[in-house]
PDB file of C-alpha atoms in Angstrom:
ATOM      1  CA  MET R  88     -24.359 -13.742 -32.367  1.00 58.00           C
ATOM      2  CA  THR R  89     -21.574 -11.544 -30.960  1.00 81.00           C
ATOM      3  CA  LEU R  90     -18.570 -12.704 -28.954  1.00 89.00           C
ATOM      4  CA  LEU R  91     -18.272 -10.188 -26.122  1.00 93.00           C
ATOM      5  CA  SER R  92     -15.561  -9.962 -23.484  1.00 94.00           C
ATOM      6  CA  TYR R  93     -16.199  -8.940 -19.895  1.00 95.00           C
ATOM      7  CA  ALA R  94     -14.030  -5.811 -20.153  1.00 93.00           C
ATOM      8  CA  LYS R  95     -15.680  -4.806 -23.436  1.00 95.00           C
ATOM      9  CA  ALA R  96     -19.129  -5.289 -21.902  1.00 96.00           C
ATOM     10  CA  MET R  97     -18.261  -2.870 -19.110  1.00 96.00           C
ATOM     11  CA  ASN R  98     -16.782  -0.457 -21.631  1.00 96.00           C
ATOM     12  CA  ARG R  99     -20.030  -0.595 -23.611  1.00 97.00           C
ATOM     13  CA  ALA R 100     -22.123  -0.033 -20.483  1.00 98.00           C
ATOM     14  CA  LEU R 101     -20.094   3.078 -19.661  1.00 98.00           C
ATOM     15  CA  ALA R 102     -20.315   4.349 -23.235  1.00 98.00           C
ATOM     16  CA  ASP R 103     -24.083   3.796 -23.361  1.00 98.00           C
ATOM     17  CA  ALA R 104     -24.538   5.610 -20.033  1.00 98.00           C
ATOM     18  CA  LEU R 105     -22.362   8.540 -21.119  1.00 98.00           C
ATOM     19  CA  GLU R 106     -24.302   8.748 -24.395  1.00 98.00           C
ATOM     20  CA  ALA R 107     -27.707   8.608 -22.724  1.00 98.00           C
ATOM     21  CA  ASP R 108     -27.182  11.041 -19.846  1.00 98.00           C
ATOM     22  CA  PRO R 109     -24.935  14.124 -19.803  1.00 98.00           C
ATOM     23  CA  ALA R 110     -24.843  13.880 -15.988  1.00 98.00           C
ATOM     24  CA  VAL R 111     -22.763  10.697 -16.194  1.00 98.00           C
ATOM     25  CA  CYS R 112     -19.001  11.206 -15.877  1.00 98.00           C
ATOM     26  CA  VAL R 113     -15.967   9.058 -15.100  1.00 98.00           C
ATOM     27  CA  PHE R 114     -13.092   9.777 -12.692  1.00 97.00           C
ATOM     28  CA  GLY R 115      -9.990   7.629 -12.363  1.00 95.00           C
ATOM     29  CA  GLU R 116      -6.267   7.190 -12.790  1.00 93.00           C
ATOM     30  CA  ASP R 117      -5.289   6.576 -16.434  1.00 92.00           C
ATOM     31  CA  VAL R 118      -8.909   6.315 -17.557  1.00 94.00           C
ATOM     32  CA  GLY R 119      -7.957   8.282 -20.663  1.00 92.00           C
ATOM     33  CA  ALA R 120      -5.568   5.535 -21.700  1.00 91.00           C
ATOM     34  CA  GLY R 121      -8.032   2.862 -20.587  1.00 89.00           C
ATOM     35  CA  LEU R 122      -5.326   0.691 -19.052  1.00 81.00           C
ATOM     36  CA  ALA R 123      -7.788  -1.760 -17.518  1.00 81.00           C
ATOM     37  CA  GLY R 124      -9.809  -1.862 -20.730  1.00 87.00           C
ATOM     38  CA  LEU R 125     -12.955  -0.577 -19.053  1.00 92.00           C
ATOM     39  CA  THR R 126     -12.621   3.038 -20.269  1.00 95.00           C
ATOM     40  CA  LEU R 127     -10.700   2.445 -23.496  1.00 95.00           C
ATOM     41  CA  GLY R 128     -11.595   5.083 -26.096  1.00 96.00           C
ATOM     42  CA  LEU R 129     -14.126   6.884 -23.908  1.00 97.00           C
ATOM     43  CA  GLN R 130     -12.102  10.036 -23.333  1.00 97.00           C
ATOM     44  CA  GLN R 131     -11.543  10.452 -27.068  1.00 97.00           C
ATOM     45  CA  ARG R 132     -15.259   9.995 -27.685  1.00 97.00           C
ATOM     46  CA  PHE R 133     -16.761  12.032 -24.833  1.00 97.00           C
ATOM     47  CA  GLY R 134     -13.983  14.445 -23.937  1.00 97.00           C
ATOM     48  CA  ALA R 135     -11.596  14.962 -21.050  1.00 96.00           C
ATOM     49  CA  GLU R 136     -14.185  16.983 -19.098  1.00 96.00           C
ATOM     50  CA  ARG R 137     -16.429  13.914 -18.736  1.00 97.00           C
ATOM     51  CA  VAL R 138     -13.819  11.144 -18.656  1.00 97.00           C
ATOM     52  CA  VAL R 139     -11.363  12.713 -16.252  1.00 97.00           C
ATOM     53  CA  ASP R 140      -7.800  11.589 -15.564  1.00 95.00           C
ATOM     54  CA  VAL R 141      -7.089  12.394 -11.928  1.00 95.00           C
ATOM     55  CA  PRO R 142      -3.936  12.636  -9.792  1.00 93.00           C
ATOM     56  CA  LEU R 143      -2.755   9.673  -7.743  1.00 90.00           C
ATOM     57  CA  SER R 144      -4.962  10.383  -4.716  1.00 93.00           C
ATOM     58  CA  GLU R 145      -7.911   8.035  -4.295  1.00 94.00           C
ATOM     59  CA  GLN R 146      -9.224   9.948  -1.290  1.00 94.00           C
ATOM     60  CA  ALA R 147      -9.268  13.205  -3.243  1.00 95.00           C
ATOM     61  CA  PHE R 148     -11.051  12.023  -6.356  1.00 95.00           C
ATOM     62  CA  THR R 149     -13.500   9.836  -4.414  1.00 96.00           C
ATOM     63  CA  SER R 150     -14.469  12.895  -2.399  1.00 96.00           C
ATOM     64  CA  ALA R 151     -14.782  14.853  -5.651  1.00 96.00           C
ATOM     65  CA  GLY R 152     -17.073  12.140  -6.986  1.00 97.00           C
ATOM     66  CA  ILE R 153     -19.272  12.311  -3.891  1.00 98.00           C
ATOM     67  CA  GLY R 154     -19.494  16.078  -4.239  1.00 97.00           C
ATOM     68  CA  ALA R 155     -20.407  15.776  -7.905  1.00 97.00           C
ATOM     69  CA  ALA R 156     -23.104  13.215  -7.057  1.00 98.00           C
ATOM     70  CA  LEU R 157     -24.573  15.509  -4.401  1.00 97.00           C
ATOM     71  CA  ASN R 158     -24.786  18.218  -7.066  1.00 97.00           C
ATOM     72  CA  GLY R 159     -26.752  16.229  -9.617  1.00 96.00           C
ATOM     73  CA  MET R 160     -24.076  14.305 -11.503  1.00 98.00           C
ATOM     74  CA  ARG R 161     -23.843  10.517 -11.791  1.00 98.00           C
ATOM     75  CA  PRO R 162     -20.104   9.865 -11.409  1.00 98.00           C
ATOM     76  CA  VAL R 163     -18.405   6.538 -12.015  1.00 98.00           C
ATOM     77  CA  ILE R 164     -15.112   6.142 -10.154  1.00 97.00           C
ATOM     78  CA  GLU R 165     -12.597   3.543 -11.269  1.00 96.00           C
ATOM     79  CA  LEU R 166     -10.125   2.322  -8.670  1.00 94.00           C
ATOM     80  CA  GLN R 167      -7.275   0.271 -10.077  1.00 88.00           C
ATOM     81  CA  ILE R 168      -7.209  -2.445  -7.374  1.00 85.00           C
ATOM     82  CA  PRO R 169      -9.611  -3.435  -4.566  1.00 86.00           C
ATOM     83  CA  SER R 170      -7.076  -2.748  -1.793  1.00 86.00           C
ATOM     84  CA  LEU R 171      -7.391   0.969  -2.569  1.00 89.00           C
ATOM     85  CA  LEU R 172     -10.905   0.773  -1.162  1.00 93.00           C
ATOM     86  CA  PHE R 173      -9.365   0.788   2.315  1.00 92.00           C
ATOM     87  CA  LEU R 174      -8.194   4.348   1.630  1.00 93.00           C
ATOM     88  CA  VAL R 175     -11.691   5.574   0.761  1.00 96.00           C
ATOM     89  CA  PHE R 176     -13.780   3.430   3.092  1.00 96.00           C
ATOM     90  CA  GLU R 177     -14.590   6.394   5.329  1.00 96.00           C
ATOM     91  CA  GLN R 178     -15.849   8.511   2.427  1.00 96.00           C
ATOM     92  CA  LEU R 179     -17.987   5.697   1.025  1.00 97.00           C
ATOM     93  CA  ALA R 180     -19.296   4.024   4.195  1.00 97.00           C
ATOM     94  CA  ASN R 181     -19.579   6.992   6.531  1.00 96.00           C
ATOM     95  CA  GLN R 182     -20.347   9.814   4.105  1.00 96.00           C
ATOM     96  CA  ALA R 183     -21.789   8.783   0.712  1.00 97.00           C
ATOM     97  CA  HIS R 184     -23.772   5.862   2.125  1.00 97.00           C
ATOM     98  CA  LYS R 185     -25.335   7.914   4.946  1.00 96.00           C
ATOM     99  CA  PHE R 186     -26.165  11.265   3.344  1.00 95.00           C
ATOM    100  CA  SER R 187     -29.536  10.076   2.047  1.00 95.00           C
ATOM    101  CA  LEU R 188     -30.473   8.455   5.353  1.00 92.00           C
ATOM    102  CA  MET R 189     -29.364  11.422   7.442  1.00 94.00           C
ATOM    103  CA  THR R 190     -31.247  13.954   5.294  1.00 95.00           C
ATOM    104  CA  GLY R 191     -34.460  11.984   5.016  1.00 94.00           C
ATOM    105  CA  GLY R 192     -33.880  11.442   1.312  1.00 92.00           C
ATOM    106  CA  GLN R 193     -33.356  15.131   0.535  1.00 94.00           C
ATOM    107  CA  ALA R 194     -29.804  14.413  -0.616  1.00 95.00           C
ATOM    108  CA  ARG R 195     -28.953  11.515  -2.929  1.00 96.00           C
ATOM    109  CA  VAL R 196     -25.514  10.185  -3.854  1.00 98.00           C
ATOM    110  CA  PRO R 197     -25.770   8.316  -7.195  1.00 98.00           C
ATOM    111  CA  LEU R 198     -22.114   7.255  -7.172  1.00 98.00           C
ATOM    112  CA  THR R 199     -20.763   4.062  -8.775  1.00 98.00           C
ATOM    113  CA  VAL R 200     -17.351   2.700  -7.806  1.00 98.00           C
ATOM    114  CA  VAL R 201     -15.894   0.142 -10.224  1.00 97.00           C
ATOM    115  CA  VAL R 202     -13.007  -1.978  -8.960  1.00 94.00           C
ATOM    116  CA  PRO R 203     -11.234  -4.283 -11.411  1.00 89.00           C
ATOM    117  CA  GLY R 204      -8.575  -6.700 -10.217  1.00 75.00           C
ATOM    118  CA  SER R 205      -7.940  -9.273  -7.483  1.00 63.00           C
ATOM    119  CA  GLY R 206      -9.597 -12.667  -7.633  1.00 58.00           C
ATOM    120  CA  SER R 207      -7.261 -15.272  -9.252  1.00 57.00           C
ATOM    121  CA  ARG R 208      -4.670 -12.614 -10.155  1.00 61.00           C
ATOM    122  CA  SER R 209      -1.391 -13.991  -8.823  1.00 66.00           C
ATOM    123  CA  GLY R 210       1.768 -12.254  -7.667  1.00 67.00           C
ATOM    124  CA  TRP R 211       0.270  -8.968  -6.486  1.00 70.00           C
ATOM    125  CA  ALA R 212       1.437  -9.564  -2.919  1.00 73.00           C
ATOM    126  CA  GLY R 213       0.004  -8.582   0.423  1.00 65.00           C
ATOM    127  CA  GLN R 214      -1.057  -4.975  -0.169  1.00 71.00           C
ATOM    128  CA  HIS R 215      -2.637  -5.422  -3.603  1.00 72.00           C
ATOM    129  CA  SER R 216      -4.539  -8.712  -3.346  1.00 70.00           C
ATOM    130  CA  ASP R 217      -7.465  -8.098  -0.991  1.00 82.00           C
ATOM    131  CA  HIS R 218     -11.046  -8.709  -2.039  1.00 85.00           C
ATOM    132  CA  PRO R 219     -13.028  -6.736   0.573  1.00 91.00           C
ATOM    133  CA  TYR R 220     -16.533  -6.902  -0.870  1.00 94.00           C
ATOM    134  CA  GLY R 221     -17.792  -8.228   2.462  1.00 94.00           C
ATOM    135  CA  LEU R 222     -16.932  -4.925   4.174  1.00 95.00           C
ATOM    136  CA  PHE R 223     -19.254  -2.979   1.886  1.00 97.00           C
ATOM    137  CA  ALA R 224     -22.056  -5.524   2.119  1.00 97.00           C
ATOM    138  CA  HIS R 225     -21.688  -5.402   5.911  1.00 97.00           C
ATOM    139  CA  VAL R 226     -22.295  -1.643   6.135  1.00 96.00           C
ATOM    140  CA  GLY R 227     -25.228  -1.821   3.721  1.00 97.00           C
ATOM    141  CA  ILE R 228     -23.729  -0.428   0.517  1.00 98.00           C
ATOM    142  CA  LYS R 229     -25.069  -2.077  -2.625  1.00 98.00           C
ATOM    143  CA  THR R 230     -22.315  -4.500  -3.610  1.00 98.00           C
ATOM    144  CA  LEU R 231     -22.036  -6.310  -6.940  1.00 98.00           C
ATOM    145  CA  ALA R 232     -19.776  -9.043  -8.333  1.00 97.00           C
ATOM    146  CA  PRO R 233     -20.783  -9.949 -11.905  1.00 97.00           C
ATOM    147  CA  ALA R 234     -19.308 -13.131 -13.367  1.00 96.00           C
ATOM    148  CA  THR R 235     -20.175 -12.838 -17.064  1.00 96.00           C
ATOM    149  CA  PRO R 236     -20.077 -10.128 -19.743  1.00 96.00           C
ATOM    150  CA  THR R 237     -23.879  -9.972 -19.900  1.00 96.00           C
ATOM    151  CA  ASP R 238     -24.112  -9.499 -16.138  1.00 97.00           C
ATOM    152  CA  ALA R 239     -21.217  -7.007 -16.149  1.00 97.00           C
ATOM    153  CA  TYR R 240     -23.088  -4.841 -18.660  1.00 97.00           C
ATOM    154  CA  GLY R 241     -26.471  -5.214 -16.991  1.00 98.00           C
ATOM    155  CA  LEU R 242     -25.357  -4.671 -13.402  1.00 98.00           C
ATOM    156  CA  LEU R 243     -23.083  -1.730 -14.221  1.00 98.00           C
ATOM    157  CA  SER R 244     -25.910  -0.102 -16.180  1.00 98.00           C
ATOM    158  CA  SER R 245     -28.274  -0.493 -13.235  1.00 98.00           C
ATOM    159  CA  ALA R 246     -25.637   0.747 -10.788  1.00 98.00           C
ATOM    160  CA  ILE R 247     -25.212   3.990 -12.745  1.00 98.00           C
ATOM    161  CA  LEU R 248     -28.987   4.496 -12.784  1.00 98.00           C
ATOM    162  CA  ASP R 249     -29.285   3.861  -9.034  1.00 98.00           C
ATOM    163  CA  ASP R 250     -29.686   6.856  -6.728  1.00 97.00           C
ATOM    164  CA  ASP R 251     -27.495   5.330  -4.005  1.00 97.00           C
ATOM    165  CA  PRO R 252     -23.787   4.460  -3.894  1.00 98.00           C
ATOM    166  CA  VAL R 253     -22.888   1.132  -5.502  1.00 98.00           C
ATOM    167  CA  VAL R 254     -19.569  -0.715  -5.450  1.00 98.00           C
ATOM    168  CA  LEU R 255     -18.986  -3.138  -8.322  1.00 97.00           C
ATOM    169  CA  PHE R 256     -16.149  -5.668  -8.099  1.00 95.00           C
ATOM    170  CA  ALA R 257     -14.839  -6.933 -11.446  1.00 94.00           C
ATOM    171  CA  PRO R 258     -12.555  -9.854 -10.506  1.00 90.00           C
ATOM    172  CA  ALA R 259      -9.401 -10.369 -12.543  1.00 85.00           C
ATOM    173  CA  GLY R 260     -10.455 -13.962 -13.092  1.00 85.00           C
ATOM    174  CA  ALA R 261     -13.565 -12.762 -14.934  1.00 88.00           C
ATOM    175  CA  LEU R 262     -12.116  -9.894 -17.000  1.00 86.00           C
ATOM    176  CA  GLY R 263     -10.974 -12.239 -19.754  1.00 86.00           C
ATOM    177  CA  VAL R 264     -14.241 -14.183 -19.930  1.00 90.00           C
ATOM    178  CA  ARG R 265     -15.951 -14.110 -23.330  1.00 93.00           C
ATOM    179  CA  GLU R 266     -19.577 -14.881 -24.021  1.00 92.00           C
ATOM    180  CA  ASP R 267     -21.737 -15.430 -27.081  1.00 91.00           C
ATOM    181  CA  VAL R 268     -24.381 -12.723 -26.804  1.00 89.00           C
ATOM    182  CA  THR R 269     -27.550 -13.431 -28.763  1.00 84.00           C
ATOM    183  CA  ALA R 270     -29.968 -10.985 -27.103  1.00 86.00           C
ATOM    184  CA  PRO R 271     -29.816  -7.220 -26.578  1.00 90.00           C
ATOM    185  CA  LEU R 272     -27.825  -6.106 -23.544  1.00 94.00           C
ATOM    186  CA  VAL R 273     -30.123  -4.578 -20.933  1.00 96.00           C
ATOM    187  CA  PRO R 274     -29.912  -3.386 -17.309  1.00 97.00           C
ATOM    188  CA  ILE R 275     -30.270  -6.161 -14.722  1.00 98.00           C
ATOM    189  CA  PRO R 276     -32.167  -5.322 -11.515  1.00 98.00           C
ATOM    190  CA  LEU R 277     -29.949  -5.225  -8.453  1.00 98.00           C
ATOM    191  CA  GLY R 278     -30.676  -7.874  -5.840  1.00 98.00           C
ATOM    192  CA  THR R 279     -31.506 -10.692  -8.269  1.00 98.00           C
ATOM    193  CA  ALA R 280     -29.560 -13.952  -8.335  1.00 98.00           C
ATOM    194  CA  ARG R 281     -29.153 -16.212 -11.370  1.00 98.00           C
ATOM    195  CA  THR R 282     -29.297 -19.995 -11.529  1.00 98.00           C
ATOM    196  CA  VAL R 283     -26.323 -20.733 -13.764  1.00 98.00           C
ATOM    197  CA  ARG R 284     -26.729 -24.508 -13.751  1.00 98.00           C
ATOM    198  CA  PRO R 285     -29.775 -26.342 -12.370  1.00 98.00           C
ATOM    199  CA  GLY R 286     -29.294 -29.323 -10.082  1.00 98.00           C
ATOM    200  CA  SER R 287     -31.041 -31.371  -7.434  1.00 97.00           C
ATOM    201  CA  ASP R 288     -28.477 -32.699  -4.922  1.00 98.00           C
ATOM    202  CA  VAL R 289     -26.427 -29.726  -3.738  1.00 98.00           C
ATOM    203  CA  THR R 290     -26.445 -25.955  -4.190  1.00 98.00           C
ATOM    204  CA  VAL R 291     -23.123 -24.229  -4.809  1.00 98.00           C
ATOM    205  CA  VAL R 292     -23.299 -20.461  -4.258  1.00 98.00           C
ATOM    206  CA  ALA R 293     -20.302 -18.955  -6.046  1.00 98.00           C
ATOM    207  CA  VAL R 294     -19.125 -15.340  -6.131  1.00 97.00           C
ATOM    208  CA  GLY R 295     -17.709 -13.577  -9.196  1.00 95.00           C
ATOM    209  CA  HIS R 296     -15.098 -15.527 -11.170  1.00 94.00           C
ATOM    210  CA  LEU R 297     -15.640 -18.564  -8.930  1.00 96.00           C
ATOM    211  CA  VAL R 298     -18.922 -19.132 -10.770  1.00 97.00           C
ATOM    212  CA  HIS R 299     -16.907 -20.481 -13.700  1.00 96.00           C
ATOM    213  CA  GLN R 300     -14.885 -22.691 -11.373  1.00 96.00           C
ATOM    214  CA  ALA R 301     -18.110 -24.018  -9.836  1.00 98.00           C
ATOM    215  CA  VAL R 302     -19.614 -24.836 -13.234  1.00 98.00           C
ATOM    216  CA  ALA R 303     -16.448 -26.684 -14.261  1.00 97.00           C
ATOM    217  CA  VAL R 304     -16.514 -28.790 -11.088  1.00 98.00           C
ATOM    218  CA  ALA R 305     -20.244 -29.442 -11.465  1.00 98.00           C
ATOM    219  CA  GLU R 306     -19.716 -30.723 -14.993  1.00 98.00           C
ATOM    220  CA  GLU R 307     -16.810 -32.892 -13.846  1.00 97.00           C
ATOM    221  CA  LEU R 308     -18.931 -34.462 -11.092  1.00 98.00           C
ATOM    222  CA  ALA R 309     -22.088 -34.800 -13.204  1.00 97.00           C
ATOM    223  CA  GLY R 310     -21.827 -38.585 -13.191  1.00 95.00           C
ATOM    224  CA  GLU R 311     -21.993 -38.827  -9.398  1.00 94.00           C
ATOM    225  CA  VAL R 312     -23.964 -35.772  -8.221  1.00 97.00           C
ATOM    226  CA  SER R 313     -26.381 -33.160  -9.582  1.00 98.00           C
ATOM    227  CA  VAL R 314     -24.962 -29.748  -8.669  1.00 98.00           C
ATOM    228  CA  GLU R 315     -26.931 -26.512  -8.875  1.00 98.00           C
ATOM    229  CA  VAL R 316     -24.775 -23.393  -9.294  1.00 98.00           C
ATOM    230  CA  LEU R 317     -26.314 -20.167  -7.997  1.00 98.00           C
ATOM    231  CA  ASP R 318     -24.667 -16.826  -8.770  1.00 98.00           C
ATOM    232  CA  PRO R 319     -25.893 -14.157  -6.323  1.00 98.00           C
ATOM    233  CA  ARG R 320     -24.593 -11.389  -8.634  1.00 98.00           C
ATOM    234  CA  THR R 321     -25.591  -8.822  -5.991  1.00 98.00           C
ATOM    235  CA  LEU R 322     -23.973  -9.558  -2.634  1.00 98.00           C
ATOM    236  CA  TYR R 323     -25.986  -6.835  -0.937  1.00 98.00           C
ATOM    237  CA  PRO R 324     -28.924  -6.818  -1.048  1.00 98.00           C
ATOM    238  CA  LEU R 325     -28.762 -10.615  -1.223  1.00 98.00           C
ATOM    239  CA  ASP R 326     -31.493 -12.453  -3.115  1.00 98.00           C
ATOM    240  CA  ARG R 327     -32.528 -14.497  -0.095  1.00 98.00           C
ATOM    241  CA  ALA R 328     -35.632 -15.851  -1.843  1.00 98.00           C
ATOM    242  CA  ALA R 329     -33.601 -17.444  -4.644  1.00 98.00           C
ATOM    243  CA  LEU R 330     -31.163 -18.937  -2.128  1.00 98.00           C
ATOM    244  CA  VAL R 331     -33.914 -20.381   0.058  1.00 98.00           C
ATOM    245  CA  GLU R 332     -35.812 -21.769  -2.938  1.00 98.00           C
ATOM    246  CA  SER R 333     -32.717 -23.571  -4.184  1.00 98.00           C
ATOM    247  CA  LEU R 334     -31.814 -24.985  -0.776  1.00 98.00           C
ATOM    248  CA  ASN R 335     -35.341 -26.189  -0.138  1.00 97.00           C
ATOM    249  CA  ARG R 336     -34.939 -28.345  -3.242  1.00 97.00           C
ATOM    250  CA  THR R 337     -31.369 -29.593  -2.759  1.00 98.00           C
ATOM    251  CA  GLY R 338     -30.970 -29.583   1.031  1.00 98.00           C
ATOM    252  CA  ARG R 339     -27.202 -29.154   0.807  1.00 98.00           C
ATOM    253  CA  LEU R 340     -24.985 -26.078   0.539  1.00 98.00           C
ATOM    254  CA  VAL R 341     -21.427 -25.204  -0.458  1.00 98.00           C
ATOM    255  CA  VAL R 342     -20.285 -21.577  -0.788  1.00 98.00           C
ATOM    256  CA  ALA R 343     -17.297 -20.534  -2.909  1.00 98.00           C
ATOM    257  CA  ASP R 344     -16.152 -17.096  -1.778  1.00 96.00           C
ATOM    258  CA  ASP R 345     -12.852 -15.446  -2.739  1.00 93.00           C
ATOM    259  CA  SER R 346     -12.478 -13.438   0.457  1.00 92.00           C
ATOM    260  CA  ASN R 347     -11.266 -14.144   3.977  1.00 91.00           C
ATOM    261  CA  ARG R 348     -13.184 -16.810   5.847  1.00 93.00           C
ATOM    262  CA  PHE R 349     -13.976 -15.193   9.213  1.00 94.00           C
ATOM    263  CA  ALA R 350     -17.128 -13.012   9.105  1.00 93.00           C
ATOM    264  CA  GLY R 351     -17.071 -13.183   5.313  1.00 94.00           C
ATOM    265  CA  PHE R 352     -19.829 -13.280   2.708  1.00 97.00           C
ATOM    266  CA  ALA R 353     -19.889 -17.082   2.853  1.00 97.00           C
ATOM    267  CA  ALA R 354     -20.662 -16.925   6.573  1.00 97.00           C
ATOM    268  CA  GLU R 355     -23.724 -14.779   5.867  1.00 97.00           C
ATOM    269  CA  VAL R 356     -24.988 -17.243   3.265  1.00 98.00           C
ATOM    270  CA  LEU R 357     -24.568 -20.075   5.755  1.00 98.00           C
ATOM    271  CA  ALA R 358     -26.445 -18.045   8.386  1.00 97.00           C
ATOM    272  CA  VAL R 359     -29.389 -17.476   6.041  1.00 97.00           C
ATOM    273  CA  ALA R 360     -29.454 -21.202   5.261  1.00 98.00           C
ATOM    274  CA  ALA R 361     -29.421 -22.091   8.963  1.00 96.00           C
ATOM    275  CA  GLU R 362     -32.180 -19.615   9.806  1.00 97.00           C
ATOM    276  CA  GLU R 363     -34.546 -20.273   6.921  1.00 97.00           C
ATOM    277  CA  CYS R 364     -33.890 -23.788   5.551  1.00 96.00           C
ATOM    278  CA  ARG R 365     -33.727 -27.384   6.748  1.00 94.00           C
ATOM    279  CA  LEU R 366     -30.439 -28.713   5.459  1.00 97.00           C
ATOM    280  CA  LEU R 367     -29.695 -32.413   5.129  1.00 97.00           C
ATOM    281  CA  ALA R 368     -25.991 -31.966   5.953  1.00 97.00           C
ATOM    282  CA  PRO R 369     -23.737 -29.344   7.544  1.00 97.00           C
ATOM    283  CA  PRO R 370     -22.838 -26.690   4.933  1.00 98.00           C
ATOM    284  CA  ARG R 371     -19.276 -26.102   3.729  1.00 98.00           C
ATOM    285  CA  ARG R 372     -17.267 -23.022   2.724  1.00 97.00           C
ATOM    286  CA  VAL R 373     -14.428 -22.723   0.214  1.00 97.00           C
ATOM    287  CA  THR R 374     -12.716 -19.399   0.955  1.00 95.00           C
ATOM    288  CA  ARG R 375      -9.397 -17.767   1.607  1.00 89.00           C
ATOM    289  CA  PRO R 376      -8.087 -18.637   5.105  1.00 88.00           C
ATOM    290  CA  ASP R 377      -8.850 -16.571   8.194  1.00 86.00           C
ATOM    291  CA  GLY R 378      -6.947 -13.295   8.039  1.00 77.00           C
ATOM    292  CA  ALA R 379      -5.308 -14.254   4.757  1.00 75.00           C
ATOM    293  CA  VAL R 380      -2.545 -12.004   3.438  1.00 79.00           C
ATOM    294  CA  LEU R 381      -1.541 -13.286   0.018  1.00 74.00           C
ATOM    295  CA  PRO R 382       2.244 -13.438  -0.389  1.00 76.00           C
ATOM    296  CA  PHE R 383       4.236 -12.554  -3.488  1.00 75.00           C
ATOM    297  CA  ALA R 384       5.504 -16.147  -3.853  1.00 78.00           C
ATOM    298  CA  LEU R 385       3.276 -17.601  -6.565  1.00 79.00           C
ATOM    299  CA  ALA R 386       2.998 -21.100  -5.114  1.00 78.00           C
ATOM    300  CA  LEU R 387       1.853 -19.732  -1.746  1.00 75.00           C
ATOM    301  CA  ASP R 388      -0.411 -17.182  -3.414  1.00 74.00           C
ATOM    302  CA  ARG R 389      -2.278 -19.877  -5.336  1.00 78.00           C
ATOM    303  CA  ALA R 390      -2.435 -22.139  -2.288  1.00 75.00           C
ATOM    304  CA  LEU R 391      -4.371 -19.501  -0.334  1.00 79.00           C
ATOM    305  CA  GLN R 392      -6.979 -18.757  -3.031  1.00 83.00           C
ATOM    306  CA  PRO R 393     -10.076 -20.977  -3.487  1.00 87.00           C
ATOM    307  CA  ARG R 394      -9.301 -23.911  -5.783  1.00 92.00           C
ATOM    308  CA  GLU R 395     -11.303 -26.436  -7.763  1.00 94.00           C
ATOM    309  CA  ASP R 396      -9.989 -29.383  -5.729  1.00 95.00           C
ATOM    310  CA  GLN R 397     -11.246 -27.738  -2.526  1.00 96.00           C
ATOM    311  CA  LEU R 398     -14.664 -27.176  -4.071  1.00 97.00           C
ATOM    312  CA  ARG R 399     -14.774 -30.755  -5.326  1.00 97.00           C
ATOM    313  CA  ASP R 400     -13.945 -32.082  -1.853  1.00 97.00           C
ATOM    314  CA  ALA R 401     -16.552 -29.811  -0.223  1.00 98.00           C
ATOM    315  CA  ILE R 402     -19.302 -31.026  -2.563  1.00 98.00           C
ATOM    316  CA  ARG R 403     -18.454 -34.644  -1.826  1.00 97.00           C
ATOM    317  CA  ALA R 404     -18.332 -33.920   1.890  1.00 97.00           C
ATOM    318  CA  VAL R 405     -21.916 -32.601   2.075  1.00 97.00           C
ATOM    319  CA  LEU R 406     -23.144 -35.752   0.337  1.00 95.00           C
ATOM    320  CA  LYS R 407     -21.839 -38.088   3.036  1.00 86.00           C
TER     321      LYS R 407
END
């Protein structure tokens, strides 16, 4: 049995990929120092030509990563916070994502973008606190949000092996999670959900670090309701079959989603439920507010992020 942290699991996935395939490389700011923990020690082990510290220009090194991918490399780009994705959205959504489609598969872009941060991290203010995974799912880019060290290793490994662009969100609320690992770490197929906790009365679909919040609330309410916690792991493509199977058993749905409410990931989950299931009660969402801009003031910051009391109230509401 090995106690493995989320950040160490991602570090191991990167190291294993770099060891296995000389085409794998890493671009990012301060990746040599490994400030986020994800690339710690990799530059010393694999060299500065494969683990590359880049200047402070996300648009430049993202474009360099796309070019490297088009020329047979398998780059991994680390962005320091999710809000920086707004700077490179054009390159990822309009260029990297479409090259394969526009060339009939003649060009592939095996690019992985890893984004630690956001999600329960307080005090980062309006321009550093966004969690825009719904934007990438919306345009059809493979979008991941692992909640555990095992899933972080497995999904990152699969992302690097994938021939299309993948964006992996590593929420701050999950980076410190530790897990007892008793089986070998292996790649996890993209597009497969995981039932974290079985239940029979209500399904809670939780994204990223909110999986742990959902499990805590489910355990707290175990005496009054049987809660199933479903972790989609891959937001796009969504494992619709797993969602429908769960809802056909429980008949009730709550979605915990740490992004803005309007047109968010939670709304898509509710739409799938409405189209393909017969629910016993109107579904509920626990999200950030519409158009949320998290302030620097800590009390306001925490008030705008999804909380356990909101999830508890939503579960009770669908039972009435």
